[in-house]
One Martini backbone bead per residue (centre of mass of N, CA, C, O) as a GRO file, in nm:
protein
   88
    1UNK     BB    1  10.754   9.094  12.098
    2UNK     BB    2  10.722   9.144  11.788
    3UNK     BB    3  10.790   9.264  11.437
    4UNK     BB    4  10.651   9.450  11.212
    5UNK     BB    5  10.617   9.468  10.820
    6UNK     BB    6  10.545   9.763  10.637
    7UNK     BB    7  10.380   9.880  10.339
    8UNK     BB    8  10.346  10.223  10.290
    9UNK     BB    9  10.120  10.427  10.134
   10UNK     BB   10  10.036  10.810  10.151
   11UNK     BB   11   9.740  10.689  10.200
   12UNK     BB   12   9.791  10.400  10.383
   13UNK     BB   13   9.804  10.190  10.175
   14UNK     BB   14   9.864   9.848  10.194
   15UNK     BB   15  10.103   9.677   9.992
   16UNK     BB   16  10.279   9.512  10.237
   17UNK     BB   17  10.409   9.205  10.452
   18UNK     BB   18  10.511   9.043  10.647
   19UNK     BB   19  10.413   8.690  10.716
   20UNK     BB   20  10.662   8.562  10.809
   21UNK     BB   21  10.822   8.377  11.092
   22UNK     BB   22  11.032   8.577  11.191
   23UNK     BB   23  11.332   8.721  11.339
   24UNK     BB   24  11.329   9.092  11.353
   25UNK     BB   25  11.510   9.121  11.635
   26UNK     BB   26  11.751   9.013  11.573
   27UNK     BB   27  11.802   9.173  11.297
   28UNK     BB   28  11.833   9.455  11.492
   29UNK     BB   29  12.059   9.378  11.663
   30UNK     BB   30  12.265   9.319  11.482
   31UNK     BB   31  12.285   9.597  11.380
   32UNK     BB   32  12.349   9.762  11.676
   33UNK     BB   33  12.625   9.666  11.702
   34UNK     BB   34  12.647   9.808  11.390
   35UNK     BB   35  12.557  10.125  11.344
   36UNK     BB   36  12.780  10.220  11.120
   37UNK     BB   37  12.668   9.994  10.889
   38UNK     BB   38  12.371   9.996  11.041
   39UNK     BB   39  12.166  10.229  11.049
   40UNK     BB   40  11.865  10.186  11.009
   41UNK     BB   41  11.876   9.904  11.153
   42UNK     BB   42  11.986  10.063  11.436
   43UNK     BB   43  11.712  10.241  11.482
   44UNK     BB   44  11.459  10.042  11.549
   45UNK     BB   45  11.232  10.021  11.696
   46UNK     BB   46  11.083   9.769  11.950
   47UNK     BB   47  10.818  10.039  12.056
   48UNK     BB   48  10.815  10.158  11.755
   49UNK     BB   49  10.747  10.328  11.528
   50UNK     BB   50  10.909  10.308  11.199
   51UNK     BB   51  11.043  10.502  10.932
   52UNK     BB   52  11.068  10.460  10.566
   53UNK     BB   53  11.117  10.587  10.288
   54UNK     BB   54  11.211  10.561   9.945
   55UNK     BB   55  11.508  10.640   9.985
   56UNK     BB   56  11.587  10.459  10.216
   57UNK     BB   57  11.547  10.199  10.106
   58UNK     BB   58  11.797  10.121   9.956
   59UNK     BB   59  11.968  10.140  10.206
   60UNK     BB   60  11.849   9.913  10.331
   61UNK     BB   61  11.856   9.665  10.145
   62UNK     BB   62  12.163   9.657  10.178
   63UNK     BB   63  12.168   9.605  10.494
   64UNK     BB   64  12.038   9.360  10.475
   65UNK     BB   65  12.230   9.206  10.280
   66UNK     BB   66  12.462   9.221  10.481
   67UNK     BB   67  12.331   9.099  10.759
   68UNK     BB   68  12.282   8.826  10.591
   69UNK     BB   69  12.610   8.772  10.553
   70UNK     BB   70  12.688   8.804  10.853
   71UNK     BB   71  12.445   8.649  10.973
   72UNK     BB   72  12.305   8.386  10.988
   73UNK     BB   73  12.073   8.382  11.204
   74UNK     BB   74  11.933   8.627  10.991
   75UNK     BB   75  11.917   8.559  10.688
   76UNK     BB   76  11.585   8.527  10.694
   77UNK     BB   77  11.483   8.783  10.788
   78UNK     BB   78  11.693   8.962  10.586
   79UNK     BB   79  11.491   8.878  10.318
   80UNK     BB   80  11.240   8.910  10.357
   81UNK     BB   81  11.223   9.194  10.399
   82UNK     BB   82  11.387   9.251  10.112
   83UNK     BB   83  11.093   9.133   9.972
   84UNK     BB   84  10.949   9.392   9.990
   85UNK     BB   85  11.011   9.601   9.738
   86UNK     BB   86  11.012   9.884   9.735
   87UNK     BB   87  10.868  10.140   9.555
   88UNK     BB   88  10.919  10.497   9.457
   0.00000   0.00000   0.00000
């Protein structure tokens, strides 16, 4: 079962969601390893709803930025995922 990546805002209305077939378990895989460097997405579960604020979007860019640069295998679900521009 893959993860789905939904933003929502405060009134529940999707104003944006990943489309593309990444694998985004992988790429929370690969953060899980250094849970130290990338809370929040070795957070995520992939058998429950996570959810990240706009305050924690920021980090969470970095985050994503950050796996991409360290692990080519993830580096497309992880641009993917970033350029869903959460705006706070």
């Amino acid at each position: 079962m893959g993860i789905g990546v939904r933003v929502i805002e405060y009134s529940g209305a999707v104003v944006a969601k990943l489309k593309a077939p990444v694998d985004v378990n992988q790429l929370c895989a690969v953060a899980a390893r250094s849970p130290a460097r990338y809370p929040l997405l070795a957070g995520v579960d992939k058998y429950d709803n996570t959810f990240f604020n706009s305050r924690q979007s920021m980090t969470l860019i970095r985050e994503l930025e950050g796996v991409a640069a360290a692990a080519n295998e993830v580096a497309a679900a992880a641009e993917a995922v970033r350029q869903l521009k959460v705006v706070p």
